[in-house]
C-alpha positions in Angstrom: -0.4 0.0 0.2 1.4 3.5 -1.3 1.3 5.9 1.5 1.3 10.0 0.5 3.0 12.1 2.7 1.3 15.5 2.8 3.1 18.5 3.7 1.7 20.6 7.0 1.9 24.3 7.1 0.4 25.6 10.6 -1.2 28.7 11.0 1.8 30.5 11.1 3.3 30.3 7.9 -0.1 31.0 6.1 -0.9 34.4 8.1 2.8 35.0 6.8 3.1 33.3 3.5 -1.0 34.5 2.3 -2.3 37.0 4.3 0.3 39.9 1.7 -1.7 38.2 -1.1 -4.7 38.1 -0.4 -4.3 42.1 0.3 -2.0 42.6 -2.2 -5.1 41.7 -4.6 -8.1 43.2 -2.8 -5.6 46.1 -3.2 -5.0 45.6 -7.0 -8.7 45.6 -8.1 -10.2 48.1 -6.2 -6.9 50.5 -6.7 -6.3 49.4 -10.4 -6.5 52.3 -13.7 -10.0 51.9 -16.0 -11.6 49.9 -12.8 -14.9 52.5 -13.0 -17.8 50.7 -14.9 -19.7 52.9 -16.5 -22.8 50.5 -16.3 -22.7 50.5 -12.3 -21.3 54.0 -10.5 -22.3 54.5 -7.0 -25.6 56.3 -5.8 -24.4 60.1 -6.6 -26.9 63.2 -6.5 -27.3 64.2 -9.0 -25.5 67.5 -8.1 -22.9 65.2 -7.8 -23.5 63.3 -11.6 -23.3 67.0 -13.1 -20.9 67.8 -11.5 -18.5 65.7 -12.2 -19.6 65.8 -15.9 -17.8 69.1 -15.6 -14.7 68.1 -13.9 -14.1 65.7 -17.1 -15.0 68.3 -19.4 -12.6 70.8 -17.9 -9.6 68.3 -17.9 -10.1 67.5 -21.5 -10.2 70.7 -22.1 -6.7 71.5 -20.5 -5.4 68.3 -23.2 -7.2 70.1 -26.5 -6.7 74.3 -26.9 -10.4 74.7 -24.8 -11.9 72.5 -27.3 -14.8 70.2 -26.9 -14.1 65.9 -27.2 -14.7 66.2 -30.5 -16.7 62.8 -30.8 -20.5 61.4 -31.7 -20.3 58.6 -28.3 -18.5 58.8 -25.5 -16.2 55.7 -24.4 -15.5 57.4 -21.1 -12.3 54.9 -20.6 -10.8 56.2 -23.8 -11.3 59.2 -23.4 -9.6 59.4 -19.4 -7.0 57.5 -20.8 -5.9 59.9 -23.1 -6.3 63.2 -20.5 -4.2 61.4 -18.1 -1.6 60.7 -20.7 -1.4 64.3 -22.5 -1.7 65.9 -18.7 0.7 63.6 -17.7 -1.2 62.3 -14.2 -0.5 59.4 -11.8 -2.7 56.6 -12.4 -5.5 57.1 -9.4 -5.4 61.0 -9.9 -8.5 62.5 -11.8 -10.5 60.6 -9.4 -13.6 62.5 -10.5 -13.8 63.3 -14.0 -13.1 59.7 -14.4 -16.7 58.9 -12.9 -17.7 62.0 -15.1 -17.1 60.3 -18.5 -18.0 57.5 -17.3 -22.2 58.9 -16.4 -21.2 60.8 -20.2 -20.7 57.1 -21.7 -23.6 55.7 -19.1 -25.7 58.4 -20.0 -25.0 58.6 -23.8 -26.1 54.8 -23.8 -29.1 54.6 -21.8 -31.1 58.0 -21.9 -32.6 59.1 -25.0 -32.7 62.5 -24.0 -29.4 62.8 -23.9 -28.0 64.8 -26.2 -23.9 66.4 -26.7 -23.9 69.1 -28.8 -19.9 70.2 -28.6 -18.1 68.5 -30.7 -14.8 70.8 -32.0 -16.6 73.7 -30.3 -14.6 76.1 -27.8 -15.4 76.5 -24.2 -16.9 79.9 -23.7 -20.2 80.5 -24.8 -22.1 80.9 -22.3 -26.1 81.5 -23.8 -24.8 77.5 -25.5 -25.8 74.2 -24.6 -24.1 71.4 -25.1 -24.8 68.7 -23.0 -28.6 68.4 -22.1 -30.8 65.3 -20.1 -33.9 64.6 -18.3 -33.4 63.8 -14.5 -37.2 64.2 -12.5 -41.0 65.6 -13.0 -40.3 66.8 -16.0 -37.0 68.8 -15.0 -33.7 68.3 -17.2 -30.3 69.0 -16.2 -28.2 71.2 -19.0 -25.0 72.0 -19.0 -23.9 75.2 -21.0 -20.4 76.1 -23.2 -18.7 78.3 -20.7 -19.6 74.7 -18.3 -22.5 76.6 -16.3 -24.5 74.0 -15.4 -28.6 74.2 -13.9 -31.7 72.8 -13.6 -34.7 73.8 -15.9 -38.1 72.2 -17.0 -39.0 71.7 -20.7 -40.2 74.9 -21.9 -36.9 76.9 -21.1 -34.9 73.6 -22.4 -36.4 74.3 -25.4 -36.3 77.8 -25.4 -32.5 77.8 -24.8 -33.0 75.4 -27.9 -34.1 77.9 -30.4 -32.2 79.6 -32.6 -33.2 82.7 -31.2 -31.8 82.2 -28.5 -28.7 84.8 -29.3 -30.9 87.4 -30.8 -33.4 87.4 -27.8 -30.1 87.6 -25.2 -28.8 90.0 -27.0 -31.4 92.7 -28.1 -34.5 91.1 -25.8 -34.0 93.1 -22.9 -35.9 94.3 -18.9 -37.1 97.2 -19.2 -38.1 98.1 -15.2 -40.9 95.5 -14.5 -40.9 94.6 -18.3 -39.6 93.7 -21.7 -38.2 95.8 -24.2 -36.6 95.0 -27.7 -33.9 97.1 -28.8 -34.6 98.1 -33.1 -31.3 100.4 -33.6 -27.7 100.2 -33.3 -27.5 103.3 -31.1 -29.6 102.5 -28.7 -33.8 103.2 -28.9 -35.8 100.5 -27.5 -39.0 100.2 -28.4 -41.9 98.4 -25.1 -44.7 99.0 -23.9 -46.1 102.0 -23.1 -47.4 100.4 -19.3 -44.2 99.7 -18.5 -42.4 102.7 -18.7 -42.5 105.1 -15.2 -45.1 107.8 -15.8 -43.7 109.5 -12.2 -40.0 110.2 -13.7 -37.6 110.2 -16.9 -35.4 107.7 -15.9 -35.7 103.8 -16.6 -34.1 100.8 -15.7 -32.4 99.0 -18.9 -30.8 95.4 -18.6 -29.1 93.7 -20.9 -29.4 89.5 -20.7 -25.5 89.4 -19.3 -26.1 91.8 -16.4 -25.0 95.0 -18.2 -27.8 97.7 -17.5 -28.2 100.9 -18.6 -30.9 103.8 -18.0 -32.9 105.1 -20.7 -34.9 108.9 -21.3 -38.0 108.6 -23.1 -38.2 109.4 -26.9 -42.3 109.1 -27.3 -45.3 107.0 -26.3 -48.5 106.6 -27.5 -51.1 105.2 -24.7 -53.6 103.9 -27.8 -51.0 101.8 -29.5 -50.1 101.0 -25.3 -45.9 101.8 -27.5 -43.4 103.8 -26.1 -40.3 104.0 -27.5 -37.0 104.5 -25.5 -33.2 105.9 -25.6 -30.3 104.2 -23.9 -28.1 106.6 -22.2 -23.8 106.5 -22.7 -24.2 103.2 -24.6 -22.2 102.2 -27.0 -22.9 100.6 -30.3 -25.8 97.5 -30.1 -27.4 94.5 -31.5 -30.6 95.0 -33.0 -33.7 93.4 -33.8 -34.5 95.0 -37.3 -38.4 96.2 -37.9 -40.9 94.4 -40.7 -43.7 97.0 -40.5 -45.8 94.3 -43.0 -48.3 92.8 -41.0 -47.8 88.6 -40.8 -50.2 86.6 -42.0 -53.2 84.2 -40.3 -51.6 81.4 -39.3 -47.8 82.4 -40.0 -45.7 80.5 -37.2 -43.5 83.8 -34.8 -41.8 83.6 -31.9 -42.3 85.0 -28.2 -39.0 86.8 -26.6 -39.6 88.0 -22.9 -38.8 87.9 -19.6 -41.6 86.8 -17.9 -42.0 86.3 -14.0 -39.1 88.2 -12.9 -36.5 86.7 -15.1 -32.8 87.2 -15.4 -33.0 85.1 -19.0 -35.8 85.6 -21.6 -37.9 82.8 -22.5 -38.8 82.1 -26.4 -42.6 80.8 -27.0 -43.7 79.3 -30.3 -46.6 80.7 -31.8 -49.2 81.5 -34.1 -50.8 84.6 -35.9 -54.9 83.9 -35.6 -56.1 86.8 -36.4 -55.3 91.5 -37.3 -57.5 93.4 -35.7 -57.6 96.5 -36.4 -53.6 97.9 -34.5 -53.1 94.5 -32.4 -52.3 90.6 -34.0 -53.5 88.4 -31.6 -51.6 85.3 -31.4 -52.5 81.8 -30.0 -50.4 78.2 -29.3 -51.8 75.1 -26.5 -48.6 75.6 -24.5 -47.7 79.3 -24.4 -48.6 81.9 -21.4 -48.0 85.4 -21.4 -47.4 86.6 -17.9 -46.2 90.1 -16.3 -42.5 90.8 -17.1 -43.3 89.9 -20.9 -45.1 93.5 -21.5 -43.2 95.2 -24.2 -41.1 92.2 -25.4 -40.2 91.4 -28.9 -43.1 89.3 -31.7 -40.5 88.4 -34.4 -40.9 85.8 -37.7 -38.6 83.6 -39.1 -36.2 86.2 -40.0 -35.2 87.4 -37.4 -37.2 90.7 -38.2 -39.7 92.2 -35.7 -43.1 92.6 -36.7 -44.6 93.6 -32.8 -44.5 93.9 -29.0 -46.3 92.0 -26.2 -48.9 94.7 -24.3 -51.1 91.8 -22.8 -52.4 88.3 -22.8 -56.3 88.1 -25.3 -57.5 85.5 -22.6 -57.9 84.5 -19.3 -55.7 81.7 -19.7 -52.8 83.4 -20.9 -52.5 80.9 -24.1 -53.7 84.2 -26.6 -51.2 86.7 -26.1 -52.3 90.7 -27.7 -49.1 92.3 -29.4 -48.9 96.4 -31.2 -48.5 95.8 -34.8 -44.8 97.2 -36.3 -46.9 98.9 -39.6 -48.3 100.9 -36.3 -45.5 101.0 -34.3 -43.6 102.9 -37.2 -46.8 105.2 -37.7 -46.4 106.5 -34.2 -42.5 107.0 -34.0 -40.9 109.4 -37.1 -37.2 107.9 -35.2 -37.6 104.5 -36.5 -38.4 105.5 -40.7 -34.7 105.3 -40.7 -34.0 102.6 -38.8 
């Protein structure tokens, strides 16, 4: 009978040789480069996810002359390796950015509302969205070209994505507690008469970027509920050209104003229902006008001013009254040379 002799190891030997191997293996699994799985990240809050995405983009911009990733689809691990290589980062540095790239990869794979518009764009435009995705309760997370992040509702997202967003930011202003529209390069502003200060000749005008000016009253017309102001000591400004031809019924138009005390303009699509004397009646199933919109712009698809908002036309606020541009030009001679 053959007997096999087994080598015996006591517990001291096991601790001496085995424990270091176990510790090394566990450490490697936790800390090894590229260990982040974009499909199963930790439970970060929405604010943390957005901040990590911004960290990822910020780190990438340091490697690419301030240009966003020129990609159609995100491969987070590959982008992070590129950043580590180009910036000569240690293997375990940049954890927040690594998760940010992972979130981008996961969102693009799983969220149909995710949109990326930054291919090759340069950092800096604070009025343009480069990333958006849905969160909860009809809200959307957005990240702008200047890496500002905020949460908006569906209406504001649509407004920010509008082709008229730049025009609104440059040419539609807050006038006192209402809105106004710049209609000449030297600072003439059309607004509603009822938002102009009747006690003094000093009106506060604030652009979307926060720049503020005083404006003096040039002329007013109570019948049309319209007033013309001029900026004091203002530089040459971008303006909306006036189109004094009345639009046709059912034509698509755009409402631009500052409802509800907003600090950025809101853009809404409407159609012309009818033309009554000097008023345009505009409507939409979803658009609502409210306090602060008065004096804002009605523009056509060519970016021309066809009227200014003077108020709602229905109790549900889904119909808008506007004074037409033809009547405004007739009332204010200063506009005829613009």
